[in-house]
Short mmCIF file of C-alpha atoms and ligand atoms in Angstrom, two decimals:
data_model
loop_
_atom_site.label_atom_id
_atom_site.label_comp_id
_atom_site.label_asym_id
_atom_site.label_seq_id
_atom_site.Cartn_x
_atom_site.Cartn_y
_atom_site.Cartn_z
CA MET C 651 -27.41 -0.86 -10.73
CA ARG C 652 -23.95 -2.21 -10.19
CA THR C 653 -23.49 -5.73 -11.47
CA LYS C 654 -19.70 -6.02 -11.67
CA PRO C 655 -17.39 -6.55 -8.70
CA HIS C 656 -15.94 -3.32 -7.32
CA LEU C 657 -12.28 -2.48 -6.63
CA ASN C 658 -10.44 0.61 -5.44
CA ILE C 659 -7.29 1.48 -7.34
CA GLY C 660 -5.11 4.52 -7.87
CA THR C 661 -2.13 5.91 -9.67
CA MET C 662 1.09 6.56 -7.78
CA GLY C 663 4.60 7.64 -8.76
CA HIS C 664 6.96 10.59 -9.05
CA VAL C 665 5.63 14.06 -9.86
CA ASP C 666 5.36 14.77 -13.62
CA HIS C 667 5.75 11.12 -14.65
CA GLY C 668 2.21 11.33 -16.07
CA LYS C 669 -0.22 10.01 -13.44
CA THR C 670 -2.97 12.51 -14.18
CA THR C 671 -2.52 12.29 -17.96
CA LEU C 672 -2.76 8.49 -17.75
CA THR C 673 -5.87 8.69 -15.54
CA ALA C 674 -7.54 10.93 -18.12
CA ALA C 675 -6.40 8.58 -20.92
CA ILE C 676 -7.94 5.56 -19.15
CA THR C 677 -11.30 7.31 -18.94
CA LYS C 678 -11.03 8.30 -22.61
CA VAL C 679 -10.25 4.76 -23.78
CA LEU C 680 -13.11 3.31 -21.71
CA ALA C 681 -15.51 6.04 -22.85
CA GLN C 682 -14.81 4.91 -26.42
CA ARG C 683 -15.68 1.36 -25.36
CA GLY C 684 -18.87 2.69 -23.77
CA THR C 685 -18.11 1.62 -20.19
CA GLY C 686 -16.98 4.94 -18.78
CA THR C 687 -17.26 8.70 -19.03
CA PHE C 688 -14.33 10.75 -20.29
CA VAL C 689 -12.85 12.94 -17.54
CA PRO C 690 -10.49 15.57 -18.99
CA PHE C 691 -7.05 16.26 -17.48
CA ASP C 692 -8.07 19.64 -16.01
CA ARG C 693 -10.97 18.16 -14.05
CA ILE C 694 -8.69 15.57 -12.45
CA ASP C 695 -5.76 17.91 -11.86
CA ARG C 696 -7.89 20.50 -10.07
CA ALA C 697 -8.83 17.97 -7.39
CA PRO C 698 -10.96 19.52 -4.69
CA GLU C 699 -9.70 19.54 -1.13
CA GLU C 700 -11.35 16.83 0.90
CA ALA C 701 -11.49 16.20 4.58
CA ALA C 702 -11.08 12.54 5.46
CA ARG C 703 -10.89 11.85 9.21
CA GLY C 704 -10.28 15.56 9.69
CA ILE C 705 -7.26 15.57 7.39
CA THR C 706 -7.16 17.74 4.30
CA ILE C 707 -6.14 15.82 1.21
CA ASN C 708 -6.26 16.79 -2.43
CA ILE C 709 -7.69 13.76 -4.13
CA ALA C 710 -9.54 13.17 -7.40
CA HIS C 711 -11.95 10.26 -7.80
CA VAL C 712 -12.95 8.88 -11.18
CA GLU C 713 -15.08 5.83 -11.81
CA TYR C 714 -15.11 3.47 -14.75
CA GLU C 715 -15.83 -0.08 -15.80
CA THR C 716 -13.85 -2.62 -17.74
CA ASP C 717 -15.55 -5.70 -19.22
CA THR C 718 -15.30 -7.52 -15.91
CA ARG C 719 -15.04 -4.94 -13.12
CA HIS C 720 -16.11 -1.60 -11.73
CA TYR C 721 -13.26 0.60 -10.50
CA ALA C 722 -13.05 3.66 -8.30
CA HIS C 723 -9.74 5.25 -9.22
CA VAL C 724 -7.96 7.94 -7.22
CA ASP C 725 -5.28 10.35 -8.40
CA MET C 726 -3.56 12.93 -6.24
CA PRO C 727 -1.68 16.05 -7.30
CA GLY C 728 1.24 16.22 -4.90
CA HIS C 729 3.68 13.99 -3.10
CA ALA C 730 2.46 15.19 0.32
CA ASP C 731 -1.07 14.15 -0.65
CA TYR C 732 0.17 10.64 -1.46
CA VAL C 733 1.97 10.28 1.82
CA LYS C 734 -1.04 11.48 3.82
CA ASN C 735 -3.43 9.35 1.82
CA MET C 736 -1.40 6.18 2.13
CA VAL C 737 -0.57 6.63 5.80
CA THR C 738 -4.08 7.58 6.89
CA GLY C 739 -5.83 5.09 4.63
CA ALA C 740 -8.06 7.82 3.15
CA ALA C 741 -8.41 5.62 0.06
CA GLN C 742 -8.09 1.92 0.79
CA LEU C 743 -6.36 0.73 -2.37
CA ASP C 744 -6.88 -2.86 -3.50
CA GLY C 745 -4.18 -2.34 -6.10
CA ALA C 746 -2.10 0.45 -7.60
CA ILE C 747 -0.79 1.55 -10.97
CA LEU C 748 2.81 2.67 -10.49
CA VAL C 749 3.53 5.27 -13.15
CA VAL C 750 7.21 5.56 -14.09
CA SER C 751 8.45 7.76 -16.89
CA ALA C 752 10.39 5.55 -19.33
CA LEU C 753 12.52 8.60 -20.10
CA ASP C 754 13.51 9.39 -16.50
CA GLY C 755 13.38 6.05 -14.67
CA ILE C 756 13.02 5.66 -10.93
CA MET C 757 13.00 8.91 -8.99
CA PRO C 758 12.83 9.49 -5.21
CA GLN C 759 9.03 9.65 -5.00
CA THR C 760 8.76 6.44 -7.06
CA ALA C 761 10.70 4.59 -4.37
CA GLU C 762 8.85 6.28 -1.52
CA HIS C 763 5.42 5.42 -2.89
CA VAL C 764 6.42 1.77 -3.36
CA LEU C 765 7.68 1.63 0.24
CA LEU C 766 4.47 3.22 1.55
CA ALA C 767 2.32 0.88 -0.54
CA ARG C 768 4.16 -2.10 0.97
CA GLN C 769 3.79 -0.77 4.50
CA VAL C 770 0.07 -0.08 4.30
CA GLY C 771 -0.71 -3.41 2.67
CA VAL C 772 -1.23 -2.63 -1.03
CA ASP C 773 -0.18 -6.08 -2.21
CA HIS C 774 -0.62 -5.73 -5.97
CA ILE C 775 1.13 -3.20 -8.18
CA VAL C 776 0.95 -2.96 -11.97
CA VAL C 777 3.62 -0.82 -13.62
CA ALA C 778 2.89 1.68 -16.40
CA LEU C 779 6.13 2.68 -18.12
CA ASN C 780 4.76 5.97 -19.37
CA LYS C 781 6.02 8.41 -22.03
CA ALA C 782 7.11 5.42 -24.12
CA ASP C 783 6.29 7.59 -27.17
CA GLY C 784 9.25 9.81 -26.26
CA THR C 785 12.05 7.50 -27.43
CA ASP C 786 12.79 4.87 -30.08
CA ASP C 787 15.54 3.44 -27.92
CA ASP C 788 14.02 0.15 -26.70
CA GLU C 789 17.17 -0.73 -24.80
CA LEU C 790 16.78 2.40 -22.70
CA ILE C 791 13.23 1.37 -21.81
CA ASP C 792 14.44 -2.20 -21.09
CA LEU C 793 16.89 -0.74 -18.57
CA VAL C 794 14.20 1.30 -16.85
CA GLU C 795 12.00 -1.80 -16.70
CA LEU C 796 14.81 -3.78 -15.03
CA GLU C 797 15.38 -0.98 -12.57
CA VAL C 798 11.67 -0.90 -11.62
CA ARG C 799 11.51 -4.69 -11.23
CA ASP C 800 14.58 -4.55 -8.94
CA LEU C 801 13.01 -1.81 -6.84
CA LEU C 802 9.80 -3.83 -6.45
CA THR C 803 11.74 -6.98 -5.51
CA ALA C 804 13.78 -5.04 -2.94
CA GLN C 805 10.51 -3.90 -1.31
CA GLY C 806 9.08 -7.41 -1.12
CA TYR C 807 6.97 -7.44 -4.29
CA PRO C 808 7.37 -10.22 -6.89
CA GLY C 809 9.36 -7.91 -9.17
CA ASP C 810 9.99 -10.60 -11.80
CA SER C 811 6.32 -11.34 -12.38
CA VAL C 812 4.69 -7.93 -11.86
CA PRO C 813 3.07 -6.80 -15.14
CA VAL C 814 4.96 -3.94 -16.77
CA VAL C 815 3.19 -2.25 -19.68
CA ARG C 816 4.72 0.41 -21.93
CA VAL C 817 2.22 3.19 -22.48
CA SER C 818 1.82 6.78 -23.53
CA GLY C 819 -0.96 8.48 -21.63
CA LEU C 820 -0.52 11.61 -23.71
CA ARG C 821 -0.78 9.89 -27.11
CA ALA C 822 -3.71 7.73 -25.98
CA LEU C 823 -5.44 10.91 -24.81
CA GLU C 824 -4.91 12.30 -28.32
CA GLY C 825 -6.58 9.19 -29.77
CA ASP C 826 -3.51 7.51 -31.30
CA PRO C 827 -4.56 3.88 -32.05
CA ARG C 828 -1.23 2.27 -31.06
CA TRP C 829 -1.17 3.93 -27.66
CA THR C 830 -4.89 3.44 -27.13
CA ALA C 831 -4.20 -0.29 -27.48
CA ALA C 832 -1.37 0.05 -24.94
CA VAL C 833 -3.73 1.60 -22.37
CA GLU C 834 -6.18 -1.25 -23.04
CA ALA C 835 -3.35 -3.72 -22.38
CA LEU C 836 -2.63 -1.93 -19.11
CA LEU C 837 -6.28 -2.23 -18.05
CA ASP C 838 -6.27 -5.93 -18.96
CA ALA C 839 -3.21 -6.35 -16.74
CA VAL C 840 -5.02 -4.63 -13.85
CA ASP C 841 -8.12 -6.79 -14.43
CA THR C 842 -6.18 -10.03 -14.34
CA TYR C 843 -3.31 -9.30 -11.93
CA VAL C 844 -5.10 -7.48 -9.10
CA PRO C 845 -7.27 -10.07 -7.33
CA MET C 846 -10.63 -9.33 -5.74
CA PRO C 847 -9.90 -8.37 -2.14
CA GLU C 848 -10.85 -10.93 0.45
CA ARG C 849 -12.24 -8.17 2.65
CA TYR C 850 -15.84 -9.01 2.22
CA LEU C 851 -17.53 -12.28 2.54
CA ASP C 852 -14.76 -14.88 2.68
CA ALA C 853 -12.78 -13.42 5.58
CA PRO C 854 -13.45 -14.63 9.16
CA PHE C 855 -16.29 -12.71 10.82
CA LEU C 856 -15.44 -9.52 12.75
CA LEU C 857 -17.69 -6.86 14.30
CA PRO C 858 -16.41 -3.91 16.37
CA VAL C 859 -18.97 -3.31 19.12
CA GLU C 860 -20.55 0.14 18.97
CA ASN C 861 -23.31 -0.30 21.55
CA VAL C 862 -24.61 -2.80 24.06
CA LEU C 863 -28.27 -3.14 25.03
CA THR C 864 -30.37 -5.50 27.10
CA ILE C 865 -33.61 -6.89 25.77
CA THR C 866 -35.66 -8.02 28.73
CA GLY C 867 -36.20 -11.73 28.71
CA ARG C 868 -33.88 -12.29 25.76
CA GLY C 869 -30.42 -11.22 26.89
CA THR C 870 -27.56 -9.01 25.79
CA VAL C 871 -27.44 -7.48 22.34
CA VAL C 872 -24.41 -5.86 20.68
CA THR C 873 -24.71 -3.54 17.70
CA GLY C 874 -22.27 -2.31 15.06
CA ALA C 875 -21.23 -2.60 11.41
CA VAL C 876 -19.84 -5.96 10.29
CA GLU C 877 -16.23 -5.22 9.24
CA ARG C 878 -15.74 -8.50 7.41
CA GLY C 879 -17.09 -11.99 6.93
CA THR C 880 -20.53 -13.39 7.57
CA VAL C 881 -22.38 -14.28 10.78
CA ARG C 882 -25.31 -16.68 11.10
CA VAL C 883 -27.70 -17.63 13.86
CA GLY C 884 -26.05 -20.50 15.76
CA ASP C 885 -22.44 -19.41 15.05
CA ARG C 886 -19.89 -19.58 17.87
CA VAL C 887 -18.13 -16.26 18.43
CA GLU C 888 -15.54 -14.83 20.76
CA VAL C 889 -15.95 -11.43 22.46
CA LEU C 890 -12.44 -9.97 22.62
CA GLY C 891 -12.10 -7.62 25.55
CA ALA C 892 -14.75 -9.48 27.54
CA GLY C 893 -12.83 -12.75 27.33
CA VAL C 894 -15.91 -14.88 26.65
CA GLU C 895 -16.92 -17.32 23.96
CA THR C 896 -20.61 -17.71 23.19
CA VAL C 897 -23.23 -18.43 20.54
CA VAL C 898 -25.17 -15.96 18.40
CA THR C 899 -28.85 -16.67 19.06
CA GLY C 900 -30.28 -13.84 16.98
CA VAL C 901 -29.29 -11.59 14.07
CA GLU C 902 -31.20 -8.43 13.14
CA THR C 903 -30.59 -5.86 10.42
CA PHE C 904 -32.82 -2.79 10.06
CA GLY C 905 -34.88 -4.15 12.96
CA LYS C 906 -35.81 -7.33 11.08
CA PRO C 907 -34.74 -10.81 12.20
CA MET C 908 -32.38 -12.40 9.67
CA GLN C 909 -30.64 -15.75 9.34
CA GLU C 910 -27.33 -14.07 8.55
CA ALA C 911 -25.56 -10.74 8.13
CA GLN C 912 -22.44 -9.87 6.17
CA ALA C 913 -19.65 -7.32 5.76
CA GLY C 914 -21.04 -3.81 5.53
CA ASP C 915 -24.35 -4.61 7.28
CA ASN C 916 -25.38 -2.73 10.39
CA VAL C 917 -26.51 -5.44 12.78
CA ALA C 918 -27.72 -6.30 16.24
CA LEU C 919 -26.48 -9.66 17.55
CA LEU C 920 -28.12 -11.44 20.45
CA LEU C 921 -25.46 -13.26 22.49
CA ARG C 922 -26.34 -16.28 24.64
CA GLY C 923 -25.63 -16.06 28.36
CA VAL C 924 -23.42 -12.97 28.28
CA PRO C 925 -24.04 -10.56 31.21
CA ARG C 926 -24.82 -6.98 30.14
CA ASP C 927 -21.86 -5.48 32.02
CA ALA C 928 -19.31 -7.94 30.55
CA VAL C 929 -19.41 -6.31 27.09
CA ARG C 930 -18.59 -2.71 26.20
CA ARG C 931 -18.18 -0.43 23.22
CA GLY C 932 -14.67 -1.06 21.87
CA HIS C 933 -14.83 -4.83 22.30
CA VAL C 934 -14.68 -6.96 19.18
CA VAL C 935 -16.93 -9.91 18.33
CA ALA C 936 -15.10 -12.33 16.01
CA ALA C 937 -14.89 -15.89 14.75
CA PRO C 938 -13.08 -17.80 17.55
CA GLY C 939 -9.28 -17.76 17.15
CA SER C 940 -9.34 -15.52 14.08
CA VAL C 941 -7.73 -12.47 15.72
CA ALA C 942 -5.13 -12.04 18.46
CA PRO C 943 -5.36 -9.15 20.92
CA ARG C 944 -2.06 -7.31 21.39
CA ARG C 945 -0.63 -4.26 23.15
CA ARG C 946 2.44 -3.38 21.05
CA PHE C 947 2.50 -2.28 17.44
CA THR C 948 4.51 -0.23 14.97
CA ALA C 949 2.70 2.28 12.79
CA GLN C 950 3.10 5.00 10.25
CA VAL C 951 1.39 8.09 11.62
CA TYR C 952 0.60 11.45 10.09
CA VAL C 953 0.48 14.20 12.72
CA LEU C 954 -2.16 16.77 11.75
CA SER C 955 -1.01 20.33 11.23
CA ALA C 956 -2.47 23.14 13.34
CA ARG C 957 -4.40 24.29 10.25
CA GLU C 958 -6.06 20.86 10.15
CA GLY C 959 -7.12 21.16 13.78
CA GLY C 960 -4.08 19.31 15.10
CA ARG C 961 -1.41 20.21 17.63
CA THR C 962 0.69 23.34 17.54
CA THR C 963 3.65 21.70 19.32
CA PRO C 964 5.80 18.69 18.34
CA VAL C 965 5.43 15.15 19.68
CA SER C 966 8.32 13.23 21.25
CA SER C 967 8.85 9.80 22.84
CA GLY C 968 6.79 9.35 25.99
CA TYR C 969 3.75 11.13 24.47
CA ARG C 970 0.54 9.49 25.83
CA PRO C 971 -2.51 10.19 23.65
CA GLN C 972 -5.64 8.09 23.15
CA PHE C 973 -5.67 5.63 20.25
CA TYR C 974 -9.04 5.22 18.58
CA ILE C 975 -8.85 1.74 17.04
CA ARG C 976 -12.07 0.49 15.43
CA THR C 977 -14.53 1.53 18.19
CA ALA C 978 -12.04 1.28 21.08
CA ASP C 979 -10.51 4.32 22.78
CA VAL C 980 -7.27 3.15 24.46
CA VAL C 981 -4.41 5.10 25.99
CA GLY C 982 -0.94 4.35 24.61
CA VAL C 983 2.66 5.45 25.04
CA VAL C 984 4.60 6.50 21.96
CA ASP C 985 8.24 5.62 21.23
CA LEU C 986 9.77 7.42 18.25
CA GLY C 987 13.05 5.46 18.37
CA GLU C 988 15.88 7.38 16.72
CA GLU C 989 13.59 10.24 15.78
CA ALA C 990 13.81 13.03 18.38
CA VAL C 991 10.52 14.78 17.60
CA VAL C 992 7.80 14.88 14.98
CA ARG C 993 6.21 18.21 14.12
CA PRO C 994 2.60 18.84 13.16
CA GLY C 995 2.23 18.22 9.41
CA GLU C 996 4.88 15.46 9.38
CA THR C 997 4.78 11.68 9.09
CA VAL C 998 6.66 9.35 11.42
CA THR C 999 7.18 5.66 12.18
CA MET C 1000 6.35 5.00 15.85
CA THR C 1001 6.06 2.09 18.24
CA VAL C 1002 3.06 2.18 20.57
CA GLU C 1003 2.45 0.34 23.83
CA LEU C 1004 -1.28 0.33 24.56
CA GLY C 1005 -2.77 0.34 28.06
CA ARG C 1006 -4.74 -2.79 27.23
CA GLU C 1007 -4.87 -5.48 24.57
CA VAL C 1008 -6.95 -4.97 21.43
CA PRO C 1009 -7.14 -7.01 18.21
CA LEU C 1010 -4.52 -5.56 15.84
CA GLU C 1011 -3.29 -6.42 12.37
CA PRO C 1012 -1.13 -4.81 9.68
CA GLY C 1013 -3.13 -2.46 7.50
CA LEU C 1014 -5.56 -1.48 10.27
CA GLY C 1015 -6.20 2.27 10.38
CA PHE C 1016 -6.62 4.31 13.56
CA ALA C 1017 -6.88 7.87 14.85
CA VAL C 1018 -4.74 9.53 17.51
CA ARG C 1019 -6.76 11.77 19.83
CA GLU C 1020 -6.35 14.18 22.70
CA GLY C 1021 -9.52 14.78 24.65
CA GLY C 1022 -11.77 13.70 21.78
CA ARG C 1023 -9.94 15.86 19.20
CA THR C 1024 -8.14 14.07 16.35
CA VAL C 1025 -4.46 15.04 16.21
CA GLY C 1026 -3.13 12.23 14.04
CA ALA C 1027 -4.04 9.27 11.84
CA GLY C 1028 -2.10 6.18 11.01
CA THR C 1029 -1.88 2.61 9.80
CA VAL C 1030 -0.54 -0.39 11.71
CA ILE C 1031 2.47 -1.78 9.83
CA ALA C 1032 3.61 -4.48 12.27
CA VAL C 1033 2.24 -6.09 15.43
CA GLY C 1034 4.09 -7.31 18.54
P1 LIG J 9 1.73 13.81 -12.80
O1 LIG J 9 2.39 14.89 -12.00
O2 LIG J 9 2.39 12.49 -12.57
O3 LIG J 9 0.25 13.76 -12.64
O4 LIG J 9 2.04 14.16 -14.36
P2 LIG J 9 1.09 14.83 -15.47
O5 LIG J 9 0.05 13.89 -15.94
O6 LIG J 9 0.64 16.16 -14.97
O7 LIG J 9 2.14 15.01 -16.66
C1 LIG J 9 3.32 15.76 -16.52
C2 LIG J 9 3.84 16.20 -17.87
O8 LIG J 9 4.21 15.08 -18.64
C3 LIG J 9 2.80 16.95 -18.70
O9 LIG J 9 3.42 17.99 -19.39
C4 LIG J 9 2.30 15.89 -19.64
O10 LIG J 9 1.80 16.42 -20.86
C5 LIG J 9 3.53 15.06 -19.89
N1 LIG J 9 3.17 13.68 -20.21
C6 LIG J 9 2.31 12.89 -19.52
N2 LIG J 9 2.18 11.67 -20.10
C7 LIG J 9 3.00 11.69 -21.19
C8 LIG J 9 3.30 10.74 -22.20
O11 LIG J 9 2.81 9.62 -22.23
N3 LIG J 9 4.21 11.14 -23.16
C9 LIG J 9 4.78 12.36 -23.17
N4 LIG J 9 5.64 12.63 -24.14
N5 LIG J 9 4.51 13.29 -22.23
C10 LIG J 9 3.64 12.97 -21.26
MG1 LIG J 10 -0.96 14.84 -11.38
#
């Protein structure tokens, strides 16, 4: 049974800076403490191919506990896997460990991962200056640290206060006491610096409507999974899409009447005085005033390759696919700006004008579809 709060984290950074070695070292250090199982380098590096939302991503998952938290940690072998994962939200990271080789400093993929993390809403980054065993020149490492802090500041992170820990994944993996302590210090920094995400109970209530039913003599019922927050009998809610405000007069989970339901629960909500045909799949039930419906947004989108079941031809401005946002299927027109075309297998920043308003916010994931087939996946990075 899980008693500690759960967070999703992952390593990111330039190829060969030591992400996989550090991931293995973390599991080794925590296995020695008795709160994890050692996962050797080879098991993480040979990550199986996974299909998330129809997209093939190489991703390794390891799980471990510190004294205060339970973590699911992802590591990915290649740069392309990072880009796909971040853009499509395959692993919703609550925080990230940015691995930078103290011997090499910032490299192109370091900067790109930081930019992507910012865009998709990973608000907390802890830096591991890895391979610190490889030099006795502290001034060299100081310079790399400065460079990383500047990069983070330039991307909108609090570069001056972000924890930066000097580690050696390789030496910790070999059991060296000094570097084992350094990995422990890194985990302490993650424990204290990355806050518990608000996503669950404290956020304002939101439920994407999956189905609508009528219960004779009682009224209209909407069903779906609570995305965030809590809802109680008697709460006022707004139905976005239907343009009505009403009161929840009944809450059921697993067919049993309840006083309240919370994030993650599959529920049926009885809504007072709402006509059956006013509400549809794709509408959103939310705490009044907590979300604003919009038509325009900017997003990072990964266009699936033909091998992944996507298109065989490129996309250009004026493309009009369906956007599957929460449970809503809405047509939208794509504007690629300066970019002439985007080919299958590539990632692009696009502006979208939807055919109707839906509640949107940065960080929200969506699928791009043509006739029910997924041809792309993306994350909203700006609204309006
Ligand atoms: P990734 O591509 O970021 O996952 O990097 P890897 O974990 O595969 O490591 C790349 C190379 O760097 C391997 O040869 C590792 O043995 C080496 N390496 C990783 N961490 C350290 C470290 O802390 N110190 C030293 N000296 N080498 C390291
Ligand atoms: Mg690796």
